[in-house]
Tab-separated table of C-alpha atoms in Angstrom:
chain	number	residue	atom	x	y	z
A	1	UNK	CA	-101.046	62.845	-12.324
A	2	UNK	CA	-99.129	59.488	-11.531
A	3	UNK	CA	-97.908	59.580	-15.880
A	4	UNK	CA	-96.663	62.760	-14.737
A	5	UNK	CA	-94.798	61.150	-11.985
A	6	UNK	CA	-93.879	58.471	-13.776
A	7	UNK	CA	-92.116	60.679	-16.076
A	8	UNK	CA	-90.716	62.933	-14.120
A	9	UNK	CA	-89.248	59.676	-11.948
A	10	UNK	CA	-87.518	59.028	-15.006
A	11	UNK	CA	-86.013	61.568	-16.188
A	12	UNK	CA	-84.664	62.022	-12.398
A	13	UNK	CA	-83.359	58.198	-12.830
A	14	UNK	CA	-81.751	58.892	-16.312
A	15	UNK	CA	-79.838	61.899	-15.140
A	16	UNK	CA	-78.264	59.935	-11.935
A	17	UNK	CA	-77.433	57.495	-14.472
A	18	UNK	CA	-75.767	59.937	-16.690
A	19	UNK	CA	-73.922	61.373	-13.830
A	20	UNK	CA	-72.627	57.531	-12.563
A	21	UNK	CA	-71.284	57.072	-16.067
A	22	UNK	CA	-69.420	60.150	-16.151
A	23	UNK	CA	-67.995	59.563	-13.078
A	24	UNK	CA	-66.667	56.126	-13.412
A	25	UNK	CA	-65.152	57.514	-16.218
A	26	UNK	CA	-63.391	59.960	-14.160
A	27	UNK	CA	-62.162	57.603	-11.438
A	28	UNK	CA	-59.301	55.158	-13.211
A	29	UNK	CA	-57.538	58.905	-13.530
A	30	UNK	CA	-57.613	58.909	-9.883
A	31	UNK	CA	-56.533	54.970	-9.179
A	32	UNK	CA	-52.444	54.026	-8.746
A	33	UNK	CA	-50.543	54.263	-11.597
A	34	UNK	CA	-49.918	51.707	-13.785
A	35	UNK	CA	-46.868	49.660	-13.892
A	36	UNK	CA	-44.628	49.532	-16.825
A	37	UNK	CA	-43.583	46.298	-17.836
A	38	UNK	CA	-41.407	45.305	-21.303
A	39	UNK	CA	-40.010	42.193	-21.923
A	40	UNK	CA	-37.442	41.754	-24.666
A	41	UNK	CA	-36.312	38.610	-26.778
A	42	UNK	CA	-34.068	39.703	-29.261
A	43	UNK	CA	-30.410	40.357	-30.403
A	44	UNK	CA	-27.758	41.485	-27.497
A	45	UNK	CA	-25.197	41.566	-29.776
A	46	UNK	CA	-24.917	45.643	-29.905
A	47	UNK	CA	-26.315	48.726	-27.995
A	48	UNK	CA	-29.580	49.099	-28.531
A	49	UNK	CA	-32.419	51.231	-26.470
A	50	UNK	CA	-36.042	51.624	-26.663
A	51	UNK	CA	-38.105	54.437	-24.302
A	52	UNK	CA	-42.305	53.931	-23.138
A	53	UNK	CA	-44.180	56.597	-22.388
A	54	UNK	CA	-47.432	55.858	-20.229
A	55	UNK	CA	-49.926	58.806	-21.700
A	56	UNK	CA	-52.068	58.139	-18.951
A	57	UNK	CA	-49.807	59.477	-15.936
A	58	UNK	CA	-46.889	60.792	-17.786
A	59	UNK	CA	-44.543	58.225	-16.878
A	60	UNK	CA	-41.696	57.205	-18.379
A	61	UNK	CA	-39.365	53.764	-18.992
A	62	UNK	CA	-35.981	53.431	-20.897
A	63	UNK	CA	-34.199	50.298	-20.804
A	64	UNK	CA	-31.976	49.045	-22.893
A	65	UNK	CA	-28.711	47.186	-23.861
A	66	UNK	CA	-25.401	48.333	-23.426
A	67	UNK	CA	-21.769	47.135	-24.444
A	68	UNK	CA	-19.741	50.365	-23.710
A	69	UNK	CA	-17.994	49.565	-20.146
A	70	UNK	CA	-19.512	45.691	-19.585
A	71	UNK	CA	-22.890	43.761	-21.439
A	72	UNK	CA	-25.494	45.387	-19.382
A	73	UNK	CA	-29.360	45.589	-18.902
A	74	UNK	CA	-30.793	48.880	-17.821
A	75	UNK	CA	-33.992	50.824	-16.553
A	76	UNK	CA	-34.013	54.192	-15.928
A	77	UNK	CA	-37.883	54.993	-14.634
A	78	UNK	CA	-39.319	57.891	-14.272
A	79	UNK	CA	-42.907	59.281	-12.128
A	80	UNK	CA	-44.428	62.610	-12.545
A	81	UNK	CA	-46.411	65.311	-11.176
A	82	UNK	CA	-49.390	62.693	-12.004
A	83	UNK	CA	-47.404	60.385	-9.369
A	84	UNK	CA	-46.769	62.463	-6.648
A	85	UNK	CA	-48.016	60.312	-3.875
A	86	UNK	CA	-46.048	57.382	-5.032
A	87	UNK	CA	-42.077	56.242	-5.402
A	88	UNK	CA	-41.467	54.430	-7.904
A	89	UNK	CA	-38.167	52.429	-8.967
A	90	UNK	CA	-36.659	50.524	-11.820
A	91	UNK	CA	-36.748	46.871	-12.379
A	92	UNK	CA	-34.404	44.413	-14.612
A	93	UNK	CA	-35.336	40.710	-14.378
A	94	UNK	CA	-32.707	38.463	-16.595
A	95	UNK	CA	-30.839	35.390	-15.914
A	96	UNK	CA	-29.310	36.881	-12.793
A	97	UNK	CA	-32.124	37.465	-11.018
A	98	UNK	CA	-34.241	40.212	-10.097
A	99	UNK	CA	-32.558	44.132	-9.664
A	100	UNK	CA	-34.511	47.190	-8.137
A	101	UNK	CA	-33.436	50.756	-8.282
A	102	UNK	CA	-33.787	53.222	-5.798
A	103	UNK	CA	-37.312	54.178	-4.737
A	104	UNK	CA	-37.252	57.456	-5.448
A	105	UNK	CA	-39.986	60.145	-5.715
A	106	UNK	CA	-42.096	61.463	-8.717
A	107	UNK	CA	-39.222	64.197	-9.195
A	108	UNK	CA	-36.023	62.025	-9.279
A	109	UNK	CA	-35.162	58.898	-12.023
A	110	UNK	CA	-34.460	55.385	-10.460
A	111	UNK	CA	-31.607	53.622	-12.382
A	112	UNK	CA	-30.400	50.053	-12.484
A	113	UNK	CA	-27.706	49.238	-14.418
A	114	UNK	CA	-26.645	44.823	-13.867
A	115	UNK	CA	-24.107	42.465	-15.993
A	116	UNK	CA	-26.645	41.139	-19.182
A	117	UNK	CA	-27.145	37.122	-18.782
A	118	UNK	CA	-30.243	35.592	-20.562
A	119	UNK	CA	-32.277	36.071	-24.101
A	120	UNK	CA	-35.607	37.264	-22.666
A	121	UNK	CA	-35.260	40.395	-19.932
A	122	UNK	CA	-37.839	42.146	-18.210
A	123	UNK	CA	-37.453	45.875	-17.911
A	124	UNK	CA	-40.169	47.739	-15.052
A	125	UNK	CA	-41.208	51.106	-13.785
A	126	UNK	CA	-42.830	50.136	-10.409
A	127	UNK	CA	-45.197	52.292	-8.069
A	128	UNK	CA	-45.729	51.968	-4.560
A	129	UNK	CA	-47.336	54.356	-2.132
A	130	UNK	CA	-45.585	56.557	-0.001
């Protein structure tokens, strides 16, 4: 009677560990989104642009290089329906400084756009709750 009960104690155990597993698998869908961060060292000689896509939350960030008007850096970030209880905004960091777009919500695109100083820029989608 108590192997019995032994056994069946186990099997009981095994299947709430089963089920914890499962479900801590399930939760990092259900934590904040993840920032998007690129930093780029390279030529800034000619337009150039390069685009992330975060599989995860379906979020989106496309920076870049531009010569057309002025030497520029630029972010354009993007949320999604995976976002909807956060803003998020773009982010360049070069020799300037620090530049935030709009914080917009999951539906709209945050842009910055600033004057390109520096070799090594940081380009950002950022989340913060609403």
């Amino acid at each position: 009677m108590i192997k019995k009960r032994n056994r069946i104690v186990k099997k009981i155990c095994s299947f709430a560990m089963i089920g914890a597993i499962v479900t801590s698998m399930a939760i990092p869908s259900l934590a904040a989104p993840r920032e998007i961060s690129k930093t780029y060292s390279g030529s800034f000689t000619s337009d150039w642009q390069k685009t992330y896509e975060d599989t995860m939350y379906y979020t989106k960030l496309t920076y870049g290089y531009n010569t057309s008007w002025i030497n520029e850096d630029y972010a354009w970030a993007q949320g999604s329906f995976m976002t909807k209880d956060y803003n998020h905004n773009a982010y360049v960091r070069n020799d300037n400084g620090a530049h935030y777009g709009n914080s917009v919500d999951y539906r709209f695109v945050s842009k910055i756009e600033v004057r390109h100083k520096g070799s090594t820029i940081t380009y950002k989608n950022q989340f913060n709750a609403k």
